[in-house]
Every structure is written in structure tokens, then in C-alpha cells.
């Protein structure tokens, strides 16, 4: 490995455009945000060091031995955030970037591409939440950010036209097409004439553009080492070492790096990233990541040590995972589909690792396609549902999940009957991972509020007979809209009662699961009025009240809200004591 003659940014970008600079499969995805890119450009403009780069020259038949990826040009946080595979057939030599991917991609996006991210408070499925942005530089004044001198910003085309006496946005990528200082002078003088820019501002604009032009086109600021050894083992060790600092690799990145190098028939990176996308799109969506899938691989393949350590990512283990990959995928997919059938999604599944024991059991049964709806597996599903809820509420997989997953795997593999929820509970009894609930634990469940993720698990536990294939909503029994000081004043409440009303309406005791259409119909109606008008048949009303833990021996008008809360808590507590042993 030797230090090479530095090159200009423009030269590096040209090599990227020609696909002569590529990314090896051991590289992770692009993760920098717009602020990091803006700071990078500011640093370069101020002649700050941006650290050296590490390139790997791959030549001859080795070019086609490995998988390489193109740089992202137009980054889109939802639709285009992964690098495309580059077909290297016919190539005799390429340069792979071992260290500096984030910086080079940032330079490429800033000068030749775009960056599209989701705007705050808008939905991910709303296309208008994503607007294409290019990198601009204000050439009339310095940045107002104390950490930066030059005012670089990613702007939409409309935003770039928002100029005034202190602001004139210049599209940074246009500097690549300017050949001489004469062109820069012409540009500034033209703007000065059209916009009435003062002479001082014009001089600052010209100085800024000349610096930008020199920085990108002339200054040799890309300092790099070049590694020419063709041994993947050596390159992998170099890669791991140079990526151990800064924004360090996650365990999943590291595992993917090694798996990509050691899988023989499949591309680990493509397989796993595509599968993550697939299971995240199930139902209303989930939030799984590579760590979850890779941990599942270690567990489901029967590898003894399932911790994320480099020693466990040896060739033997990686090839075993590859050979079992299709079965592992199906077990995970079925466990996610089962969780979705229980009503869970990204907002309510508070631990992804809680699905791994379910995947172990489904895998043991041979990945039965009808596991989710066949009467044959009804008892299994009930036991799994209860295990999932309890393990989430007790935070079973917090801290060190390996200490839980390994013994659960052993119990499932040794058990010959249904899903062994009781054996799992017995295993952790008396430990800090106990799945048992005492009175204090049960009382603490009433402290959960409407918008908290764990609330759904408690409500799901209270409705064992519901078919969650229908859409159920969390619903305030006494509508939330009623609980304002203005509305409650009409009840003539004293101060203490007012505080009770406002302090209890959003908690578990005033919540139920209600089928979507019923919830829409109920809306903001007074609860007693809705109950009387919606259930004209007395038996239907009794059935609804029993199923939803509505006390039948009290006045259900809003004036009696405190007694309702007290009595409903008793009904719920008695049921929880029974169901949680």
C-alpha cells in the first residue's frame, strides 16, 4: 500500500461517472444527511483537511470475482437509497473505495446529483413529502451558522429563487461547466446589473466563486492510499480496521461485509436488504433491520455462539447460513405474518427480537404455510400470542437478548408438544427476566396511555376472542374531545374532580379496542348516548359491556366518570390476574 499523487475533486467525480471508481460489496449504504454534506463542502472551501482515502485496485480476473456497486447520484430517502450493482464483465481494472465512500458520495451528490428527503410531519406514502433538492451556495454573504463560513444549502428549485440583497443562490454543480475566470466575471457582472448588487457584494461573490472553482477543478485535495493486493482476506482486514473509527460499522454491516465475501451462490447483501424491505411492507408496515435478520440467521441456523462477534462470522458459519437461507427467510416471513394477524405493526411491536422464538418454532414445524389460519395450529397460536404479549410487556429481550434467545431455542427444540410457553416461563422464573406478574406489575399496566406503544399489547391481552384480521382501533370510551376545561365546567366539578377527569381520560382504564367502522360511527359521541342508541337489543348491549369490561351496575353518564374508572379497573385487574396466573 502506497501513498499516491493527490487528484482533484473533478477528476474523482469523472472516474465515478465512468464507473471506474466503484464500491465493493463490503461497503455499507450511504448514510450521510444534508447537513453533513454541507459541512464537508464548507470544510473543503476553507482548506480544512478532510482526511485521506483508501482505494483498492482490482485487476484481471479478480474484477469479476467480486460484486461491485455504483455510486448513488440522485439520493431519495424512500425510493433510491441503495446502490445499484455494476456489471464488471469486460472490465480489466477498477478502483474500489475501501475508505471514503460517504465523503466521495457526498461530493458526487453535491456536484452532480440531488438529495431528496421526507419533510417533517408528512406521511411516508405521500409523494409530495419528498422534494428534490440540489446543493446551492449563497455567494453574497457568509453563513449565519457559527460552525460554518460558507452558506451551502440543499434547496428545491423554487427555494433557490428566493434571493434578496444578502442572498443569491448559485447551483454548486454549475461550477463544473465554467472553464475560466472570465466566465466567472461575466456571471457576476450580469447578476450585478440585473439585481442591483453592491460592488462590495459583487467582489465577495466573485471571490467565493473563484475559490469554489479552484477547489473543485484545480486543487488536488483528494489524498489517497492505493492497495494493490488481490487477497480478499487482507483487504477485508484492512477494511475492518480503517472503518473501526468515525461513524463505525454496525454489527450488521460487518456481518454483511463478511457474508458477501464468503457466500458462494447468493449475494448476501442483496438477499438480506431485499428481504428486510419485503417483511417491512407486510400489513401496515414494520421496522425490521439487518440486525434482526442476521441475528435470526445465527439463531435459526443452530450456530452455538449467536453473539455479533467477528469470530462467529467465519466461513463455516456463513456457508451454513447460506445453505439454510431459504428456510430461514420463510420462518421469519411466517412469524411476521403471524404478528400482523395479531394486529401488530411498526408502532406496536416494541421488540423485533420477540419474533425470533416464534420463527424458531415455525421453522421446527417445517414452515407450514397454513400455520397462520389452520384450526390445527389454534392452540399453538394462542400460546404464541400470549408469549408475544408477555415478553413485550416484561421487556424480555432488552439488555442482552442472547442470554434469552439461546435457552429459549433449546427449550423449543427439546419440546415435542405445542409452543412451550409454560416451560419458557419456568426457565426464567426468579431471574431478572421473569415472565411472571405480581400485583405491582399488574397495577403498573394501568399507567400506559393511548399513544404509548405498549398500550396495544395490554389491550390485545384483554381481547383474546377478537379476530385481529379485522381492523381494530384504540378508542377512548369517553371521547377525548370531551375532556377540556371548558366542556367539563358545565358539570360543576370541583378542583379535585376536574384534575381527576383531565388526568385519567387518556389512560388504559378509558381505552378499548373497537372495530374500525364502529369507531368511526362512535366518533365524539357521548358514551352513554352511543351505547343506548347503538345497542337497542339488551342482550347485545350486555355482550358488548362484558367483552369490553364495562361495569354494568353503575351510572355511565359523564358525571359518574370517576366511579366508572374505579369499577372498570377492578374488572380489568381481575381478568389480568387470572390470565397472567
Coordinates of C-alpha atoms in Angstrom, one line a residue:
X1 CA 0.0 0.0 0.0
X2 CA 1.5 3.3 -1.0
X3 CA 0.5 7.0 -0.9
X4 CA -0.3 8.3 -4.4
X5 CA -0.2 11.7 -6.1
X6 CA -3.3 13.6 -5.0
X7 CA -6.1 14.3 -7.5
X8 CA -8.7 17.0 -7.9
X9 CA -12.3 16.6 -6.9
X10 CA -13.3 16.9 -10.6
X11 CA -11.0 14.1 -11.6
X12 CA -12.5 11.8 -8.9
X13 CA -16.0 12.7 -10.0
X14 CA -15.2 11.9 -13.6
X15 CA -13.9 8.5 -12.6
X16 CA -17.1 7.9 -10.6
X17 CA -19.2 8.9 -13.6
X18 CA -17.2 6.5 -15.8
X19 CA -17.8 3.7 -13.3
X20 CA -14.1 3.3 -12.8
X21 CA -14.5 4.1 -9.1
X22 CA -16.9 1.6 -7.6
X23 CA -17.9 0.4 -4.2
X24 CA -17.1 -3.2 -3.0
X25 CA -19.9 -5.3 -1.6
X26 CA -18.3 -4.9 1.9
X27 CA -19.3 -1.3 1.9
X28 CA -22.5 -0.2 3.6
X29 CA -25.1 2.1 2.2
X30 CA -24.9 5.9 2.1
X31 CA -25.9 7.3 5.4
X32 CA -24.9 11.0 5.5
X33 CA -27.6 13.7 5.8
X34 CA -27.7 17.0 4.1
X35 CA -26.1 18.9 7.0
X36 CA -23.0 16.6 6.9
X37 CA -22.6 17.2 3.2
X38 CA -22.9 20.9 3.6
X39 CA -20.3 20.9 6.3
X40 CA -18.0 18.8 4.1
X41 CA -18.2 21.4 1.3
X42 CA -17.6 24.2 3.8
X43 CA -14.5 22.4 5.1
X44 CA -13.1 21.9 1.6
X45 CA -13.7 25.6 0.8
X46 CA -11.8 26.6 3.9
X47 CA -8.9 24.3 3.1
X48 CA -9.6 22.2 6.1
X49 CA -8.3 18.6 5.9
X50 CA -10.9 16.0 5.1
X51 CA -8.7 13.0 5.8
X52 CA -7.1 10.6 3.3
X53 CA -8.9 8.0 1.2
X54 CA -8.1 4.3 0.7
X55 CA -8.5 2.9 -2.7
X56 CA -8.2 -0.8 -3.8
X57 CA -7.0 -1.5 -7.3
X58 CA -8.7 -4.7 -8.6
X59 CA -7.5 -6.0 -11.9
X60 CA -7.6 -9.1 -14.2
X61 CA -10.0 -11.9 -13.4
X62 CA -10.4 -10.6 -9.9
X63 CA -12.7 -7.9 -11.3
X64 CA -15.4 -10.4 -11.9
X65 CA -14.7 -12.5 -8.8
X66 CA -16.4 -9.9 -6.5
X67 CA -19.6 -7.8 -6.7
X68 CA -19.3 -4.1 -7.0
X69 CA -21.8 -1.2 -6.8
X70 CA -22.2 2.1 -8.5
X71 CA -22.2 5.4 -6.6
X72 CA -25.6 7.0 -5.9
X73 CA -26.2 10.1 -8.0
X74 CA -29.8 11.1 -7.0
X75 CA -30.4 10.1 -3.5
X76 CA -34.0 9.6 -2.4
X77 CA -34.7 8.7 1.3
X78 CA -37.6 6.5 0.3
X79 CA -37.2 5.4 -3.3
X80 CA -33.5 5.4 -4.1
X81 CA -31.2 4.9 -1.1
X82 CA -29.4 1.7 -2.2
X83 CA -26.5 1.4 -4.6
X84 CA -27.1 -0.4 -7.9
X85 CA -24.9 -3.4 -8.8
X86 CA -22.5 -2.7 -11.6
X87 CA -21.8 -5.4 -14.3
X88 CA -18.0 -5.6 -14.4
X89 CA -17.8 -8.0 -17.3
X90 CA -15.4 -6.7 -19.9
X91 CA -13.6 -4.5 -17.3
X92 CA -9.9 -5.2 -16.9
X93 CA -9.3 -2.9 -14.0
X94 CA -11.4 -0.9 -11.5
X95 CA -10.7 1.1 -8.3
X96 CA -12.8 0.1 -5.3
X97 CA -13.3 2.5 -2.4
X98 CA -12.3 1.0 0.9
X99 CA -12.4 4.2 2.9
X100 CA -14.1 7.4 1.9
X101 CA -17.4 6.2 0.4
X102 CA -19.5 8.7 2.4
X103 CA -17.3 11.6 1.5
X104 CA -17.0 10.8 -2.2
X105 CA -20.7 10.1 -2.5
X106 CA -21.4 13.4 -0.8
X107 CA -19.2 15.2 -3.3
X108 CA -20.8 13.4 -6.1
X109 CA -24.4 14.2 -5.0
X110 CA -23.4 17.8 -4.2
X111 CA -21.9 18.5 -7.6
X112 CA -23.6 16.1 -10.0
X113 CA -26.7 14.8 -8.2
X114 CA -29.5 15.6 -5.8
X115 CA -30.8 14.8 -2.4
X116 CA -34.5 14.1 -1.6
X117 CA -35.6 13.5 2.0
X118 CA -39.0 13.4 3.7
X119 CA -40.3 16.7 5.0
X120 CA -41.3 16.7 8.7
X121 CA -44.9 15.9 9.8
X122 CA -45.8 14.3 6.4
X123 CA -46.6 10.6 5.7
X124 CA -44.0 8.3 4.1
X125 CA -46.6 7.3 1.5
X126 CA -47.2 10.9 0.5
X127 CA -45.2 11.7 -2.7
X128 CA -45.4 15.4 -2.0
X129 CA -43.5 14.9 1.2
X130 CA -40.4 14.3 -0.9
X131 CA -39.0 17.2 -2.9
X132 CA -35.8 17.0 -5.0
X133 CA -33.0 19.3 -3.7
X134 CA -29.7 20.3 -5.2
X135 CA -26.8 21.8 -3.4
X136 CA -26.6 25.6 -3.6
X137 CA -24.1 28.2 -2.3
X138 CA -25.1 31.7 -1.2
X139 CA -22.4 33.8 -3.0
X140 CA -23.4 37.2 -1.4
X141 CA -22.7 36.6 2.3
X142 CA -21.3 34.2 4.8
X143 CA -23.3 31.5 6.7
X144 CA -25.2 32.6 9.8
X145 CA -24.2 29.2 11.3
X146 CA -21.3 29.9 13.6
X147 CA -19.8 26.5 12.7
X148 CA -19.6 27.3 9.0
X149 CA -18.2 30.1 6.9
X150 CA -19.7 29.3 3.6
X151 CA -23.5 29.1 3.3
X152 CA -24.1 25.8 1.5
X153 CA -27.7 24.6 1.5
X154 CA -29.8 21.8 -0.2
X155 CA -32.7 23.7 -1.8
X156 CA -35.6 22.9 -4.1
X157 CA -35.6 24.8 -7.4
X158 CA -38.3 27.2 -6.0
X159 CA -36.3 27.9 -2.8
X160 CA -33.2 28.7 -4.9
X161 CA -35.1 31.6 -6.4
X162 CA -35.7 33.2 -3.0
X163 CA -33.0 35.9 -3.2
X164 CA -32.5 39.3 -1.7
X165 CA -29.8 41.9 -1.1
X166 CA -27.8 39.4 1.1
X167 CA -28.7 36.2 -0.7
X168 CA -28.0 34.9 -4.2
X169 CA -28.1 31.1 -4.6
X170 CA -25.6 29.5 -7.0
X171 CA -26.1 25.9 -8.0
X172 CA -22.8 24.3 -7.0
X173 CA -22.8 21.7 -9.8
X174 CA -22.7 24.5 -12.4
X175 CA -19.1 25.2 -11.4
X176 CA -18.0 22.1 -13.3
X177 CA -19.1 23.7 -16.6
X178 CA -17.2 27.0 -16.0
X179 CA -13.9 27.0 -17.8
X180 CA -12.2 30.3 -16.9
X181 CA -12.2 33.3 -14.6
X182 CA -13.6 35.3 -17.5
X183 CA -16.8 33.3 -17.3
X184 CA -17.0 33.8 -13.6
X185 CA -16.6 37.6 -14.0
X186 CA -19.3 37.6 -16.7
X187 CA -21.7 35.7 -14.5
X188 CA -21.2 38.1 -11.5
X189 CA -21.3 41.3 -13.6
X190 CA -24.5 40.1 -15.2
X191 CA -26.1 39.4 -11.8
X192 CA -24.9 42.8 -10.5
X193 CA -26.6 44.6 -13.4
X194 CA -29.9 42.6 -13.1
X195 CA -30.2 42.6 -9.4
X196 CA -28.5 45.8 -8.4
X197 CA -25.9 44.1 -6.2
X198 CA -23.5 46.5 -4.5
X199 CA -19.8 46.5 -5.5
X200 CA -18.8 45.0 -2.1
X201 CA -21.2 42.2 -2.5
X202 CA -20.1 41.6 -6.1
X203 CA -16.5 41.3 -5.0
X204 CA -17.4 38.8 -2.3
X205 CA -19.5 36.8 -4.9
X206 CA -16.6 36.7 -7.4
X207 CA -14.0 35.7 -4.7
X208 CA -16.4 33.0 -3.5
X209 CA -17.0 31.6 -6.9
X210 CA -13.3 31.7 -7.8
X211 CA -12.5 29.8 -4.6
X212 CA -15.2 27.2 -5.4
X213 CA -13.9 26.9 -9.0
X214 CA -10.4 26.4 -7.8
X215 CA -11.4 24.0 -5.0
X216 CA -13.3 21.7 -7.4
X217 CA -11.4 21.9 -10.6
X218 CA -7.8 22.7 -9.8
X219 CA -6.8 21.9 -6.3
X220 CA -5.5 18.3 -5.7
X221 CA -7.4 17.8 -2.5
X222 CA -8.1 14.0 -2.8
X223 CA -5.2 12.4 -1.0
X224 CA -5.3 8.6 -1.1
X225 CA -3.5 5.4 -0.4
X226 CA -3.7 2.6 -3.0
X227 CA -3.8 -1.1 -2.1
X228 CA -3.0 -3.5 -4.9
X229 CA -3.0 -6.8 -3.1
X230 CA -5.7 -9.1 -4.5
X231 CA -6.2 -11.2 -1.4
X232 CA -9.7 -10.7 -0.1
X233 CA -8.7 -11.7 3.4
X234 CA -6.1 -8.9 3.6
X235 CA -8.4 -6.4 2.1
X236 CA -11.2 -7.4 4.5
X237 CA -8.9 -6.9 7.5
X238 CA -7.8 -3.5 6.1
X239 CA -11.4 -2.5 5.6
X240 CA -12.5 -3.5 9.1
X241 CA -9.5 -1.7 10.7
X242 CA -10.0 1.6 8.8
X243 CA -13.7 1.5 9.5
X244 CA -13.4 1.0 13.2
X245 CA -13.2 4.7 13.9
X246 CA -15.5 7.6 13.0
X247 CA -19.1 6.5 12.1
X248 CA -18.2 2.9 12.9
X249 CA -19.7 -0.1 11.1
X250 CA -22.8 -1.6 12.8
X251 CA -22.6 -5.3 13.6
X252 CA -25.0 -6.0 10.7
X253 CA -22.7 -4.0 8.3
X254 CA -19.8 -6.1 9.4
X255 CA -21.6 -9.4 9.1
X256 CA -22.9 -8.4 5.7
X257 CA -19.3 -7.5 4.7
X258 CA -18.1 -10.9 5.6
X259 CA -21.1 -12.8 4.3
X260 CA -20.9 -11.0 1.0
X261 CA -17.3 -12.1 0.7
X262 CA -18.0 -15.7 1.7
X263 CA -21.3 -16.7 0.4
X264 CA -20.8 -18.7 -2.8
X265 CA -24.1 -18.9 -4.7
X266 CA -26.0 -15.9 -3.4
X267 CA -25.3 -12.3 -2.8
X268 CA -25.8 -11.8 1.0
X269 CA -26.1 -8.1 0.8
X270 CA -28.8 -8.1 -1.9
X271 CA -30.7 -11.1 -0.4
X272 CA -30.8 -9.6 3.1
X273 CA -31.6 -6.0 2.2
X274 CA -34.3 -7.0 -0.2
X275 CA -35.8 -9.3 2.4
X276 CA -35.8 -6.5 5.0
X277 CA -37.8 -4.4 2.6
X278 CA -40.2 -7.3 2.0
X279 CA -41.1 -8.0 5.6
X280 CA -41.3 -4.3 6.4
X281 CA -44.0 -4.0 3.8
X282 CA -46.3 -6.6 5.4
X283 CA -49.6 -5.3 6.7
X284 CA -49.4 -1.7 7.9
X285 CA -45.6 -1.9 7.9
X286 CA -42.9 -2.9 10.3
X287 CA -39.5 -1.5 11.3
X288 CA -37.2 -4.5 10.9
X289 CA -33.5 -4.0 10.1
X290 CA -30.5 -6.1 9.0
X291 CA -29.5 -6.7 12.6
X292 CA -32.8 -8.5 13.2
X293 CA -32.5 -10.7 10.1
X294 CA -28.8 -11.5 10.8
X295 CA -29.4 -12.3 14.4
X296 CA -32.3 -14.6 13.3
X297 CA -29.9 -16.3 10.9
X298 CA -27.4 -17.1 13.7
X299 CA -30.2 -18.4 15.9
X300 CA -32.1 -20.4 13.3
X301 CA -29.1 -22.0 11.7
X302 CA -28.2 -23.6 15.1
X303 CA -24.8 -21.8 15.5
X304 CA -23.8 -22.3 19.1
X305 CA -22.5 -18.8 19.7
X306 CA -25.0 -16.3 18.4
X307 CA -23.3 -13.0 19.5
X308 CA -22.2 -10.4 17.0
X309 CA -18.5 -11.1 17.1
X310 CA -16.1 -11.4 14.2
X311 CA -15.1 -14.9 15.3
X312 CA -18.6 -16.1 14.7
X313 CA -18.7 -14.9 11.2
X314 CA -16.2 -17.5 9.9
X315 CA -16.5 -19.2 6.6
X316 CA -18.1 -22.4 8.1
X317 CA -20.9 -20.4 9.8
X318 CA -21.5 -18.2 6.8
X319 CA -21.8 -21.1 4.4
X320 CA -24.2 -22.8 6.8
X321 CA -26.4 -19.7 6.9
X322 CA -26.3 -19.5 3.1
X323 CA -27.4 -23.2 2.7
X324 CA -30.3 -22.6 5.1
X325 CA -31.2 -19.1 3.9
X326 CA -34.4 -20.0 2.0
X327 CA -35.8 -21.9 5.1
X328 CA -34.7 -19.1 7.4
X329 CA -36.4 -16.5 5.3
X330 CA -39.7 -18.4 5.2
X331 CA -39.6 -18.9 9.0
X332 CA -39.1 -15.2 9.6
X333 CA -41.7 -14.2 7.0
X334 CA -44.3 -16.5 8.6
X335 CA -43.6 -15.1 12.1
X336 CA -44.1 -11.6 10.8
X337 CA -47.3 -12.5 9.0
X338 CA -48.5 -14.1 12.3
X339 CA -47.6 -11.0 14.3
X340 CA -49.5 -8.9 11.7
X341 CA -52.5 -11.2 12.1
X342 CA -52.4 -10.4 15.8
X343 CA -52.7 -6.7 15.0
X344 CA -49.1 -5.7 15.4
X345 CA -47.2 -3.2 13.2
X346 CA -44.2 -0.9 13.4
X347 CA -45.8 1.2 16.1
X348 CA -46.8 -1.6 18.4
X349 CA -44.2 -4.3 18.1
X350 CA -41.8 -2.9 20.7
X351 CA -39.1 -5.5 20.3
X352 CA -38.4 -7.2 16.9
X353 CA -36.4 -9.9 18.7
X354 CA -39.6 -11.2 20.3
X355 CA -40.4 -12.7 16.9
X356 CA -37.2 -14.9 16.8
X357 CA -38.6 -17.6 19.2
X358 CA -41.7 -17.7 17.1
X359 CA -39.6 -18.2 13.9
X360 CA -37.7 -21.0 15.7
X361 CA -40.9 -22.8 16.4
X362 CA -42.3 -22.3 12.9
X363 CA -39.0 -23.5 11.5
X364 CA -39.1 -26.6 13.7
X365 CA -42.6 -27.4 12.3
X366 CA -41.3 -27.2 8.8
X367 CA -42.6 -23.8 7.8
X368 CA -46.2 -24.9 7.5
X369 CA -47.9 -22.5 5.0
X370 CA -51.3 -22.8 6.8
X371 CA -49.9 -22.1 10.3
X372 CA -51.5 -18.7 10.5
X373 CA -55.1 -19.8 9.9
X374 CA -55.4 -23.5 10.2
X375 CA -57.5 -24.9 13.1
X376 CA -54.8 -27.5 13.5
X377 CA -52.5 -24.8 15.0
X378 CA -55.1 -22.9 17.0
X379 CA -53.6 -23.8 20.4
X380 CA -50.1 -23.0 19.2
X381 CA -51.3 -19.6 18.0
X382 CA -52.9 -18.8 21.3
X383 CA -49.8 -19.8 23.2
X384 CA -47.6 -17.8 20.9
X385 CA -49.9 -14.7 21.1
X386 CA -49.7 -14.8 24.9
X387 CA -46.0 -15.3 24.9
X388 CA -45.5 -12.4 22.5
X389 CA -47.6 -10.0 24.6
X390 CA -46.0 -11.0 27.9
X391 CA -42.4 -10.9 26.5
X392 CA -43.1 -7.4 25.2
X393 CA -44.6 -6.1 28.4
X394 CA -41.9 -7.6 30.5
X395 CA -39.1 -6.3 28.2
X396 CA -37.7 -9.9 27.9
X397 CA -35.4 -9.0 25.1
X398 CA -34.0 -5.8 26.5
X399 CA -30.3 -5.6 27.6
X400 CA -28.6 -8.8 26.5
X401 CA -31.0 -10.7 24.2
X402 CA -28.5 -13.5 23.5
X403 CA -28.9 -14.7 27.2
X404 CA -32.6 -15.2 26.5
X405 CA -32.6 -16.4 22.9
X406 CA -30.2 -19.3 23.4
X407 CA -32.1 -21.0 26.3
X408 CA -35.5 -20.4 24.5
X409 CA -34.0 -22.1 21.4
X410 CA -33.0 -25.1 23.5
X411 CA -36.5 -25.3 25.1
X412 CA -38.3 -25.1 21.8
X413 CA -36.0 -27.7 20.1
X414 CA -36.4 -30.1 23.1
X415 CA -40.2 -29.8 23.5
X416 CA -42.3 -32.2 21.5
X417 CA -45.7 -30.8 22.0
X418 CA -47.1 -27.3 21.4
X419 CA -45.4 -23.9 21.7
X420 CA -43.8 -24.3 25.2
X421 CA -44.8 -21.0 26.9
X422 CA -45.0 -22.6 30.3
X423 CA -41.5 -24.2 30.0
X424 CA -40.1 -20.8 28.9
X425 CA -41.8 -19.1 31.9
X426 CA -40.4 -21.7 34.3
X427 CA -36.9 -21.3 32.8
X428 CA -36.8 -17.6 33.8
X429 CA -38.7 -17.7 37.0
X430 CA -36.9 -16.0 39.8
X431 CA -34.5 -14.2 37.4
X432 CA -34.4 -10.6 36.3
X433 CA -36.0 -11.9 33.0
X434 CA -39.0 -13.4 34.8
X435 CA -42.2 -13.5 32.8
X436 CA -44.4 -13.6 35.9
X437 CA -46.5 -10.7 37.0
X438 CA -47.1 -9.7 40.6
X439 CA -49.7 -7.2 41.9
X440 CA -47.3 -4.3 41.4
X441 CA -46.6 -5.3 37.8
X442 CA -50.3 -5.5 37.0
X443 CA -51.0 -2.2 38.7
X444 CA -48.3 -0.6 36.5
X445 CA -50.1 -1.6 33.4
X446 CA -52.8 1.0 34.2
X447 CA -50.2 3.7 33.8
X448 CA -50.0 3.3 30.0
X449 CA -51.6 5.9 27.8
X450 CA -53.3 6.0 24.5
X451 CA -50.3 6.9 22.3
X452 CA -47.7 4.6 24.0
X453 CA -46.5 1.6 22.0
X454 CA -47.0 -0.9 24.9
X455 CA -50.7 0.0 25.3
X456 CA -51.7 -2.1 22.3
X457 CA -50.2 -5.2 23.8
X458 CA -52.2 -4.8 27.0
X459 CA -55.4 -4.2 25.1
X460 CA -54.7 -7.2 22.9
X461 CA -54.3 -9.3 26.0
X462 CA -57.8 -8.1 27.2
X463 CA -59.5 -9.3 24.0
X464 CA -58.5 -12.9 23.5
X465 CA -61.5 -13.7 21.4
X466 CA -61.1 -10.9 18.8
X467 CA -60.2 -11.8 15.2
X468 CA -57.4 -9.3 14.6
X469 CA -57.7 -9.9 10.9
X470 CA -60.3 -7.2 11.1
X471 CA -59.0 -3.7 11.7
X472 CA -59.4 -2.6 15.3
X473 CA -58.7 0.9 16.6
X474 CA -57.7 2.0 20.1
X475 CA -60.6 4.0 21.2
X476 CA -61.3 6.4 24.1
X477 CA -64.6 5.0 25.7
X478 CA -65.4 8.5 26.9
X479 CA -64.3 10.6 23.9
X480 CA -61.1 12.5 24.2
X481 CA -62.6 15.7 22.8
X482 CA -64.9 16.0 25.9
X483 CA -62.0 16.4 28.3
X484 CA -61.3 20.1 28.1
X485 CA -61.7 22.5 31.0
X486 CA -64.3 24.4 29.0
X487 CA -66.5 21.3 28.5
X488 CA -66.1 20.0 32.0
X489 CA -67.0 23.3 33.6
X490 CA -70.6 22.6 32.6
X491 CA -70.6 19.6 35.0
X492 CA -69.9 21.9 38.0
X493 CA -66.8 19.9 39.1
X494 CA -64.7 20.9 42.0
X495 CA -60.9 21.3 41.6
X496 CA -60.1 17.8 42.6
X497 CA -62.7 16.2 40.4
X498 CA -61.5 18.3 37.5
X499 CA -58.0 17.1 37.9
X500 CA -59.2 13.5 38.1
X501 CA -61.1 13.8 34.8
X502 CA -58.2 15.5 33.0
X503 CA -55.7 13.2 34.5
X504 CA -57.4 9.8 33.7
X505 CA -59.2 10.0 30.4
X506 CA -56.1 9.1 28.3
X507 CA -55.1 6.0 30.3
X508 CA -55.8 2.3 29.9
X509 CA -59.0 2.4 32.1
X510 CA -60.7 4.6 29.5
X511 CA -59.5 2.7 26.4
X512 CA -60.9 -0.2 24.4
X513 CA -60.3 -2.0 21.1
X514 CA -63.2 -1.2 18.7
X515 CA -63.6 -2.4 15.2
X516 CA -62.8 0.4 12.7
X517 CA -66.3 1.0 11.4
X518 CA -67.8 1.1 14.9
X519 CA -65.1 3.6 16.0
X520 CA -65.9 5.9 13.1
X521 CA -69.5 5.7 14.0
X522 CA -68.9 6.3 17.7
X523 CA -66.5 9.2 17.0
X524 CA -67.0 12.0 19.5
X525 CA -70.5 10.9 20.7
X526 CA -71.3 10.8 24.4
X527 CA -70.6 7.3 25.5
X528 CA -73.9 6.6 27.3
X529 CA -75.9 8.0 24.4
X530 CA -73.9 6.0 21.9
X531 CA -74.3 2.8 23.9
X532 CA -78.0 3.2 24.2
X533 CA -78.5 4.1 20.5
X534 CA -76.1 1.5 19.1
X535 CA -77.3 -1.4 21.1
X536 CA -81.1 -1.4 21.2
X537 CA -81.1 -5.2 21.9
X538 CA -80.5 -5.7 25.6
X539 CA -78.5 -9.0 25.1
X540 CA -76.3 -7.3 22.5
X541 CA -75.6 -4.5 25.0
X542 CA -74.7 -6.9 27.7
X543 CA -72.4 -8.8 25.4
X544 CA -70.6 -5.6 24.4
X545 CA -70.3 -4.5 28.0
X546 CA -68.9 -7.8 29.2
X547 CA -66.4 -8.1 26.3
X548 CA -65.2 -4.5 26.9
X549 CA -65.1 -4.6 30.7
X550 CA -67.8 -2.0 31.1
X551 CA -69.3 -2.1 34.6
X552 CA -73.0 -2.9 34.5
X553 CA -74.0 -1.8 37.9
X554 CA -73.3 1.9 37.8
X555 CA -74.5 5.1 36.1
X556 CA -72.5 5.5 32.8
X557 CA -73.1 9.2 32.4
X558 CA -70.1 11.5 32.2
X559 CA -70.9 12.9 35.7
X560 CA -70.0 9.4 37.1
X561 CA -66.6 9.1 35.3
X562 CA -64.6 8.6 38.5
X563 CA -66.7 5.6 39.6
X564 CA -66.6 4.2 36.1
X565 CA -62.8 4.3 36.1
X566 CA -62.6 2.7 39.5
X567 CA -65.0 -0.1 38.7
X568 CA -63.6 -0.8 35.2
X569 CA -60.1 -1.1 36.8
X570 CA -61.4 -3.8 39.1
X571 CA -62.8 -5.8 36.2
X572 CA -59.6 -5.4 34.1
X573 CA -57.4 -6.2 37.1
X574 CA -59.4 -9.4 38.0
X575 CA -59.0 -10.6 34.4
X576 CA -55.3 -9.8 34.2
X577 CA -54.7 -11.6 37.5
X578 CA -56.4 -14.7 36.0
X579 CA -54.8 -14.6 32.6
X580 CA -51.3 -13.8 33.9
X581 CA -51.5 -16.5 36.6

